[in-house]
Amino acid sequence: MTLFGYRIPMMASLLVWCVLWEIVGRLDLVFLLPPLSEVLSAAVGLVQTPSWQSATVTTLRAFFTGMVLSIVIGVPLGILMGRVKIADDLLGMWVNIFSSAPLSALVPVLMILFGFGERTIVAAVFLFAIWIIVLDTRAGVRHISPSLIEMARSYGASRRALYLKIILWAALPEILAGIRLGLIRGVKGVVIGQLLVAIVGYGALFETFSRNFRMAEFWALTIILFAFALLIAELIERAEAKVEYYAGARQ
Amino acid sequence: MPAPIDQIVAVRGISKSYGSTEALRGIDLDFPRGKLTSLLGPSGCGKTTLLKIIAGLIKADAGTIAIDGKVVSAPGPERAFVFQDFALMPWATALRNVAFGLELRGKAKAEREDIARHYIAEVGLAGFEGKYPHQLSGGMRQRVGLARALSVDADVLLLDEPFSAVDEQNRRKFQEDLIRLRSNQNKTFIFVTHSIEEAVYISDRIVLLSPRPGRVSQIIEPEIDRSGDPDLIHRDKHYLDTVQEIWQGLKQYAE
Ligand SMILES: Nc1ncnc2c1ncn2[C@@H]1O[C@H](COP(=O)(O)OP(=O)(O)O)[C@@H](O)[C@H]1O
Ligand SMILES: [Mg+2]
């Protein structure tokens, strides 16, 4: 970012926004927006409350369960679609529709199917995350050099060895990219799911704070959620960088 | 009467079409044990297809392949393939790539790595065991591919234009090394190339294939003494004559 010809580092520009928030908050310019300092001190207080801690445990548990399910089902499904034409023909259309559909609209359906509880949140994470994992895995499998597969066959690879020692590894860069995007979508899923269900985890907290106009805590919780989403994206990006050494150097 | 020659690979009546493209028609060929036979022909005449049919990687429409008298229809441990584009696993070191054939056969790690190290040294790559494919030049990558084929101890080595993606200097060096390797490995080589000079330089026998549909048009056995300085071969009268003879035969197919 540049301002008046000077390059401003990321942290500095963040600082500018923070100061702006503080000023706008103190001047009471925007309805329901307390100053940043108040929000931050609310955040410090919030993380010490048992209700936040148990909401966080519930939220993380739902998020990770949903993610594990979407990886464990999504990766094999993507590999199947990348390798078997019939599977691709049958499933391709649906995966494409779901990966670009406005899934928030389906969360109420999930509530009917799974009830007003954690299971709905898990289902929302799964529904948001899985499709991009399937699509990227499929693309990765499609890009595997045919001679690598012939190589494995010519040296007598069993079907199991072909999948575990060649296909999975050769498609790994795309699989990881899919998982990273899936995690980001999964965060959306957990947030939207909780907001709609509103009696579980952060959703319940948001509901309480907004109903009682506890805006400092409301914003504190929002910031915590953002930080959590960024942290996850960052972690995955690092894991990807480790695999990149061969992703860019593939023959 | 000369003693009957021991044929290790027998190709009988092999035909293959891809859709409406007829790639091979009625190929009958024998490959003598311990010799290096080249399949030579213009691009697109079906050399790779024939080699992969022998390897069991492609099914023929008609005909059979027999190894030591036994008809085969799938890959087997008595054949090892060297790929035109190397087909190395980019996520694995040279050592693991070379040992991969043995890994698939379930050989213990320490044992297969010892064997792999031996063949890595044999192809002149000692010291590069821990390098990944992208850290190696094209020529070195193909040496890894060759070491992998050698390490499974197959009787028949199938090489599909192994030097075509290797630059000129390294190709010369590699060809010399192959001649040296051959003399101390008792193996049968089937070598696909489109280069007349390369075929004459390294082969005991050259099978000329005609353009589509591929058929055997001529078999040549250049009698070149390869025991001396490899550089001298390029100036050997018989070498030059054979190159010329093949060129005269193939000229009709060139555009
Ligand atoms: N998988 C394939 N599908 C369709 N046509 C193919 C396929 N593989 C090879 N061909 C065709 O078959 C012919 C022989 O191919 P190939 O065996 O690769 O020849 P060469 O190795 O001598 O260049 C070519 O005309 C090629 O276009
Ligand atoms: Mg070819």
XYZ file of C-alpha atoms and ligand atoms in Angstrom:
534
model
C 0.000 0.000 0.000
C 1.271 3.479 -0.790
C 0.084 6.826 0.557
C 1.348 10.193 -0.788
C 4.109 8.282 -2.553
C 5.344 6.501 0.569
C 5.212 2.756 0.904
C 3.330 1.898 4.032
C 3.962 -1.494 5.588
C 1.013 -3.753 6.340
C 1.210 -3.207 10.111
C 1.334 0.555 9.734
C -1.769 0.659 7.568
C -3.539 -1.591 10.060
C -2.552 0.904 12.744
C -4.115 3.738 10.736
C -7.405 1.857 10.596
C -7.228 1.145 14.319
C -6.726 4.836 15.094
C -9.588 5.711 12.760
C -11.850 3.216 14.537
C -10.868 4.699 17.907
C -11.692 8.228 16.736
C -14.980 7.258 15.095
C -15.904 5.309 18.231
C -15.094 8.161 20.612
C -16.995 10.707 18.527
C -19.987 8.357 18.492
C -20.257 8.826 14.734
C -21.543 5.374 13.913
C -24.419 3.849 15.779
C -23.402 0.863 17.947
C -19.669 1.161 17.343
C -17.713 1.639 20.561
C -14.049 2.777 20.428
C -11.474 0.115 19.643
C -9.817 0.418 23.062
C -13.108 -0.466 24.691
C -13.556 -3.428 22.325
C -10.066 -4.693 23.070
C -10.495 -4.484 26.800
C -13.835 -6.266 26.368
C -11.964 -8.972 24.440
C -9.522 -9.429 27.307
C -12.414 -9.741 29.718
C -14.382 -11.974 27.374
C -11.731 -14.655 26.934
C -11.673 -15.129 30.694
C -15.348 -15.934 30.987
C -16.406 -19.585 31.167
C -19.179 -18.918 28.674
C -16.641 -17.792 26.034
C -14.377 -20.720 26.805
C -17.081 -23.315 26.491
C -18.449 -21.601 23.348
C -14.951 -21.749 21.861
C -14.596 -25.429 22.648
C -17.984 -26.118 21.076
C -17.161 -24.045 18.016
C -13.722 -25.565 17.475
C -15.065 -29.059 17.997
C -17.810 -28.533 15.418
C -15.349 -26.921 13.015
C -12.745 -29.663 13.226
C -15.288 -32.456 13.078
C -16.799 -30.912 9.965
C -13.393 -30.368 8.385
C -12.137 -33.868 9.129
C -15.312 -35.289 7.600
C -15.029 -33.154 4.488
C -11.348 -34.079 4.010
C -11.853 -37.768 4.701
C -14.776 -37.920 2.277
C -13.758 -35.150 -0.135
C -10.256 -36.356 -1.014
C -11.252 -39.943 -1.901
C -14.266 -38.617 -3.802
C -12.033 -36.250 -5.791
C -9.587 -39.046 -6.531
C -12.450 -41.271 -7.664
C -13.760 -38.545 -9.980
C -10.271 -37.906 -11.325
C -9.725 -41.567 -12.152
C -13.115 -43.019 -13.054
C -15.019 -41.435 -15.904
C -18.426 -42.757 -14.863
C -18.034 -41.325 -11.358
C -16.988 -38.021 -12.884
C -19.990 -37.947 -15.226
C -22.401 -38.814 -12.420
C -21.040 -36.513 -9.732
C -19.339 -33.703 -11.637
C -22.460 -31.660 -12.210
C -23.542 -31.789 -8.567
C -20.123 -30.970 -7.189
C -19.893 -27.967 -9.495
C -23.357 -26.743 -8.561
C -22.708 -27.057 -4.842
C -19.271 -25.495 -4.994
C -20.655 -22.284 -6.455
C -24.160 -22.255 -4.947
C -25.125 -19.828 -2.148
C -24.988 -22.493 0.531
C -26.177 -20.227 3.355
C -29.650 -20.733 1.942
C -29.368 -24.440 2.696
C -28.492 -24.056 6.373
C -32.184 -23.875 7.399
C -32.673 -27.188 5.598
C -29.797 -28.584 7.656
C -31.573 -27.408 10.793
C -34.610 -29.400 9.800
C -32.485 -32.450 9.050
C -30.108 -32.287 11.997
C -31.969 -30.320 14.655
C -31.021 -27.177 16.552
C -27.674 -28.340 17.813
C -24.058 -29.000 17.185
C -24.793 -31.571 14.495
C -26.224 -28.850 12.282
C -23.046 -26.791 12.717
C -20.908 -29.787 11.778
C -23.120 -30.371 8.745
C -22.801 -26.693 7.752
C -18.996 -26.832 7.927
C -19.035 -30.027 5.877
C -21.435 -28.585 3.303
C -19.347 -25.440 2.886
C -15.933 -27.078 2.804
C -16.203 -30.347 0.912
C -16.883 -29.255 -2.675
C -13.736 -27.261 -3.266
C -11.706 -30.110 -1.752
C -13.328 -32.545 -4.185
C -12.781 -30.237 -7.168
C -9.136 -29.460 -6.417
C -8.313 -33.093 -5.675
C -9.942 -34.102 -8.954
C -7.929 -31.465 -10.834
C -4.723 -32.664 -9.157
C -5.395 -36.275 -10.130
C -6.215 -35.221 -13.691
C -2.849 -33.494 -13.992
C -0.765 -36.476 -13.012
C 1.606 -37.356 -15.816
C 0.362 -40.585 -17.454
C 3.911 -41.878 -17.622
C 4.185 -41.780 -13.823
C 1.229 -44.129 -13.636
C 2.652 -46.341 -16.391
C 5.917 -46.377 -14.465
C 4.193 -47.712 -11.356
C 2.311 -50.317 -13.400
C 5.419 -51.417 -15.266
C 7.221 -52.039 -11.972
C 4.327 -54.140 -10.757
C 2.449 -51.753 -8.453
C -0.708 -53.177 -6.936
C -3.794 -50.998 -7.189
C -3.363 -50.025 -3.541
C 0.298 -49.073 -4.043
C -0.614 -47.085 -7.157
C -3.049 -44.974 -5.154
C -1.067 -44.645 -1.929
C 2.426 -44.255 -3.344
C 1.798 -42.388 -6.603
C -1.611 -40.824 -7.112
C -2.035 -39.370 -3.625
C 1.456 -37.890 -3.641
C 1.392 -36.616 -7.186
C -1.863 -34.773 -6.517
C -0.818 -33.556 -3.055
C -0.133 -29.912 -3.979
C -3.639 -29.520 -5.402
C -5.153 -31.486 -2.521
C -3.539 -29.136 -0.013
C -4.667 -26.089 -1.977
C -8.198 -27.504 -1.886
C -7.990 -28.117 1.851
C -6.801 -24.563 2.453
C -9.731 -23.129 0.495
C -11.987 -25.668 2.209
C -10.847 -24.489 5.640
C -11.655 -20.901 4.750
C -15.085 -21.948 3.513
C -15.471 -24.107 6.612
C -14.963 -21.037 8.789
C -17.817 -19.406 6.877
C -19.868 -22.524 7.479
C -19.278 -22.550 11.203
C -20.053 -18.843 11.540
C -23.185 -18.879 9.420
C -24.341 -22.116 10.997
C -23.936 -20.754 14.495
C -25.542 -17.448 13.679
C -28.574 -19.180 12.256
C -28.887 -21.809 14.924
C -28.075 -19.154 17.550
C -28.199 -21.386 20.560
C -24.842 -23.092 20.103
C -21.332 -21.774 20.744
C -20.508 -18.343 19.377
C -23.954 -18.034 17.876
C -25.459 -18.062 21.374
C -22.923 -15.467 22.516
C -23.589 -13.216 19.532
C -27.281 -13.530 20.211
C -26.853 -12.574 23.868
C -24.550 -9.633 23.132
C -26.632 -8.135 20.363
C -29.917 -8.583 22.181
C -28.502 -6.766 25.207
C -26.636 -4.139 23.169
C -23.301 -5.267 24.626
C -21.543 -3.934 21.541
C -17.969 -3.929 22.853
C -18.198 -7.658 23.502
C -20.040 -8.196 20.227
C -17.193 -6.615 18.273
C -14.570 -8.317 20.427
C -16.071 -11.663 19.475
C -16.081 -10.663 15.796
C -12.399 -9.751 15.968
C -11.570 -13.046 17.653
C -13.382 -14.914 14.866
C -11.496 -13.003 12.179
C -8.192 -13.655 13.884
C -9.052 -17.356 14.108
C -9.875 -17.540 10.384
C -6.660 -15.738 9.430
C -4.601 -17.976 11.701
C -5.962 -21.110 10.054
C -5.321 -19.786 6.550
C -1.778 -18.842 7.574
C -1.031 -22.272 9.074
C -2.190 -24.048 5.944
C -0.211 -21.715 3.723
C 2.932 -22.677 5.629
C 2.194 -26.360 5.224
C 1.678 -25.752 1.509
C 4.999 -23.927 1.206
C 6.702 -27.070 2.427
C 5.192 -29.099 -0.389
C 5.813 -26.408 -2.954
C 9.397 -27.437 -3.502
C 8.133 -30.081 -5.838
C 4.793 -28.622 -6.853
C 6.671 -26.041 -8.916
C 9.305 -28.491 -10.068
C 7.124 -31.233 -11.449
C 8.144 -32.600 -14.790
C 25.045 -74.578 -40.167
C 25.269 -71.903 -37.408
C 23.942 -72.710 -33.932
C 20.316 -71.520 -33.461
C 20.204 -68.085 -31.875
C 18.608 -67.871 -28.451
C 15.599 -65.541 -28.746
C 14.327 -64.073 -25.485
C 11.443 -61.949 -26.790
C 9.120 -63.159 -29.530
C 6.636 -60.744 -31.122
C 4.003 -62.473 -33.240
C 1.417 -60.814 -35.466
C 1.044 -57.678 -33.354
C -1.472 -55.158 -34.691
C -2.797 -52.074 -33.002
C -5.132 -49.252 -33.979
C -6.152 -46.158 -32.051
C -9.646 -45.503 -33.319
C -9.204 -45.008 -37.037
C -5.419 -44.574 -36.744
C -3.700 -47.819 -37.608
C -0.446 -47.688 -35.629
C 0.990 -51.181 -36.159
C 0.177 -53.920 -38.654
C 1.271 -57.520 -38.373
C 4.600 -57.141 -36.584
C 6.690 -60.329 -36.331
C 10.012 -59.923 -34.575
C 12.482 -61.836 -32.449
C 14.917 -60.283 -30.051
C 18.104 -62.255 -29.395
C 19.216 -62.640 -25.798
C 22.018 -60.385 -24.618
C 21.861 -58.108 -27.665
C 20.875 -54.517 -28.048
C 18.200 -54.195 -30.703
C 17.019 -50.767 -31.829
C 13.600 -49.976 -33.215
C 14.268 -47.194 -35.671
C 11.750 -45.235 -37.658
C 10.276 -41.817 -38.248
C 8.182 -40.136 -35.595
C 4.663 -41.549 -35.347
C 5.459 -44.924 -36.906
C 4.447 -46.798 -33.763
C 7.772 -47.414 -31.998
C 6.506 -46.384 -28.582
C 3.320 -48.346 -29.115
C 5.258 -51.505 -29.960
C 7.595 -51.063 -26.998
C 4.691 -50.529 -24.593
C 2.907 -53.569 -25.985
C 6.048 -55.602 -25.287
C 6.103 -54.042 -21.800
C 2.496 -55.081 -21.215
C 1.415 -51.473 -20.715
C -0.777 -51.377 -23.833
C -3.001 -54.178 -25.083
C -2.562 -55.163 -28.717
C -5.618 -55.715 -30.916
C -4.105 -58.914 -32.251
C -0.975 -60.982 -31.778
C 1.096 -62.181 -28.846
C 4.244 -61.344 -26.949
C 6.269 -64.181 -25.471
C 9.192 -63.837 -23.081
C 11.351 -66.963 -22.859
C 8.562 -68.845 -24.587
C 5.861 -67.743 -22.146
C 3.071 -65.564 -23.518
C 2.621 -62.419 -21.422
C -0.146 -59.799 -21.415
C 0.788 -57.601 -18.442
C 3.967 -56.079 -17.025
C 6.260 -58.559 -15.320
C 9.490 -58.652 -13.342
C 11.504 -59.917 -16.309
C 11.002 -56.582 -18.108
C 11.922 -53.056 -16.975
C 11.005 -49.830 -18.743
C 12.973 -46.602 -19.161
C 10.665 -43.714 -20.024
C 11.191 -40.964 -22.549
C 10.191 -38.317 -19.976
C 12.028 -40.118 -17.131
C 8.848 -40.706 -15.055
C 10.552 -39.955 -11.756
C 8.610 -39.186 -8.596
C 9.364 -35.502 -7.939
C 8.682 -35.900 -4.207
C 11.277 -38.631 -3.774
C 15.067 -38.526 -3.726
C 17.171 -40.170 -6.423
C 17.815 -43.024 -4.011
C 14.138 -43.701 -3.384
C 13.327 -43.341 -7.079
C 15.963 -45.920 -7.990
C 14.800 -48.238 -5.216
C 11.126 -47.814 -6.118
C 10.859 -50.941 -8.262
C 12.216 -52.971 -5.364
C 10.019 -51.099 -2.888
C 6.968 -52.191 -4.897
C 8.225 -55.752 -4.711
C 8.354 -55.512 -0.941
C 12.116 -55.699 -0.474
C 13.323 -54.454 2.935
C 14.418 -50.832 3.015
C 18.069 -51.332 3.932
C 18.504 -54.048 1.350
C 16.851 -52.194 -1.501
C 18.777 -49.017 -0.737
C 22.061 -50.925 -0.856
C 21.135 -52.239 -4.283
C 19.994 -48.778 -5.395
C 23.276 -47.205 -4.242
C 25.197 -49.765 -6.249
C 23.324 -48.934 -9.457
C 23.440 -45.195 -8.821
C 27.220 -45.539 -8.768
C 27.058 -47.795 -11.823
C 25.353 -45.082 -13.897
C 27.818 -42.471 -12.635
C 25.625 -40.643 -10.113
C 27.439 -41.497 -6.865
C 27.028 -38.580 -4.458
C 23.608 -37.582 -5.819
C 21.571 -40.138 -3.857
C 19.900 -37.494 -1.694
C 19.025 -35.090 -4.507
C 15.490 -34.577 -5.771
C 14.740 -34.841 -9.512
C 14.343 -31.085 -9.967
C 17.857 -30.618 -8.602
C 19.256 -32.839 -11.382
C 19.862 -32.088 -15.057
C 17.910 -33.929 -17.752
C 20.800 -36.288 -18.362
C 21.123 -37.065 -14.674
C 17.407 -37.680 -14.335
C 17.546 -40.239 -17.103
C 20.491 -41.894 -15.388
C 18.217 -42.252 -12.363
C 15.597 -43.796 -14.645
C 18.172 -46.212 -16.025
C 19.454 -47.125 -12.557
C 15.879 -47.872 -11.487
C 15.466 -50.231 -14.441
C 18.792 -51.925 -13.730
C 18.148 -52.360 -10.020
C 15.129 -54.648 -10.449
C 17.411 -57.066 -12.275
C 15.111 -57.670 -15.222
C 16.395 -59.675 -18.176
C 14.946 -57.297 -20.742
C 15.376 -53.533 -20.641
C 12.940 -51.505 -22.713
C 14.121 -47.970 -23.437
C 11.845 -45.460 -25.157
C 13.996 -42.727 -26.718
C 15.806 -42.343 -23.399
C 18.109 -39.623 -24.685
C 15.639 -37.504 -26.618
C 15.112 -35.077 -23.716
C 18.839 -34.919 -22.933
C 21.072 -32.219 -24.434
C 23.605 -33.090 -27.126
C 26.857 -33.283 -25.086
C 25.254 -35.311 -22.342
C 23.638 -37.570 -24.901
C 27.047 -38.483 -26.396
C 28.435 -39.201 -22.947
C 25.349 -41.198 -22.055
C 25.588 -43.280 -25.240
C 29.207 -44.107 -24.437
C 28.221 -45.080 -20.906
C 25.438 -47.265 -22.229
C 27.906 -49.151 -24.437
C 30.146 -49.677 -21.402
C 27.202 -50.700 -19.179
C 26.002 -53.213 -21.739
C 29.308 -54.968 -21.849
C 29.201 -55.703 -18.101
C 25.460 -56.381 -17.734
C 24.215 -59.538 -19.310
C 20.919 -58.057 -20.413
C 18.803 -57.761 -23.506
C 18.113 -54.191 -24.566
C 15.260 -53.049 -26.780
C 15.959 -49.458 -27.630
C 13.609 -47.081 -29.422
C 15.113 -44.169 -31.289
C 14.472 -41.968 -34.280
C 18.158 -41.125 -34.682
C 20.009 -43.159 -37.323
C 23.430 -42.264 -35.875
C 22.373 -43.234 -32.374
C 20.955 -46.554 -33.557
C 24.062 -47.464 -35.543
C 26.371 -46.282 -32.781
C 24.948 -48.474 -30.021
C 23.034 -51.357 -31.652
C 23.828 -54.956 -32.462
C 20.674 -55.068 -34.543
C 18.518 -52.362 -36.048
C 14.883 -52.972 -36.947
C 13.664 -50.388 -39.421
C 9.970 -49.618 -39.188
C 8.017 -48.063 -42.027
C 5.641 -45.145 -41.377
C 2.014 -45.675 -40.513
C 0.907 -48.322 -40.240
C 4.200 -49.446 -38.725
C 5.640 -52.574 -40.312
C 9.074 -54.130 -40.238
C 10.766 -52.913 -43.392
C 14.364 -54.070 -42.897
C 16.697 -55.562 -40.303
C 20.336 -54.482 -40.248
C 23.153 -55.884 -38.160
C 26.001 -53.395 -38.129
C 29.225 -55.164 -37.324
C 31.091 -52.534 -35.417
C 33.857 -53.228 -32.935
C 32.939 -51.319 -29.775
C 35.715 -52.595 -27.560
C 38.085 -49.684 -28.171
C 37.833 -45.913 -27.741
C 34.160 -44.989 -28.249
C 35.163 -41.823 -30.098
C 36.777 -43.929 -32.802
C 33.439 -45.564 -33.617
C 32.170 -42.313 -35.083
C 35.021 -42.441 -37.618
C 34.784 -46.166 -38.243
C 34.218 -46.870 -41.950
C 31.591 -49.512 -41.263
C 29.718 -47.111 -38.959
C 29.628 -44.405 -41.627
C 28.590 -46.827 -44.349
C 25.753 -48.226 -42.262
C 24.419 -44.757 -41.425
C 24.497 -43.955 -45.129
C 22.794 -47.195 -46.093
C 19.949 -46.666 -43.634
C 19.552 -43.070 -44.730
C 19.212 -44.149 -48.356
C 16.439 -46.515 -47.301
C 14.581 -43.987 -45.130
C 14.986 -40.998 -47.443
C 11.836 -41.910 -49.345
C 9.756 -41.284 -46.188
C 11.195 -37.863 -45.373
C 9.120 -34.868 -46.365
N -3.205 -42.880 -26.998
C -3.287 -42.640 -28.314
N -4.460 -42.286 -28.873
C -4.574 -42.048 -30.189
N -3.564 -42.146 -31.063
C -2.363 -42.495 -30.582
C -2.156 -42.762 -29.186
N -0.862 -43.091 -29.000
C -0.288 -43.024 -30.213
N -1.180 -42.679 -31.164
C -0.905 -42.548 -32.613
O -0.352 -43.759 -33.040
C 0.746 -43.533 -33.908
C 2.002 -44.179 -33.368
O 2.366 -43.514 -32.142
P 3.696 -43.850 -31.360
O 3.719 -45.298 -31.046
O 3.776 -42.917 -30.205
O 4.819 -43.503 -32.415
P 6.364 -43.180 -32.235
O 6.773 -43.572 -30.865
O 7.038 -43.985 -33.307
O 6.541 -41.719 -32.495
C 0.861 -42.020 -34.054
O 0.223 -41.635 -35.237
C 0.132 -41.480 -32.868
O -0.466 -40.243 -33.174
Mg 7.597 -42.406 -29.311
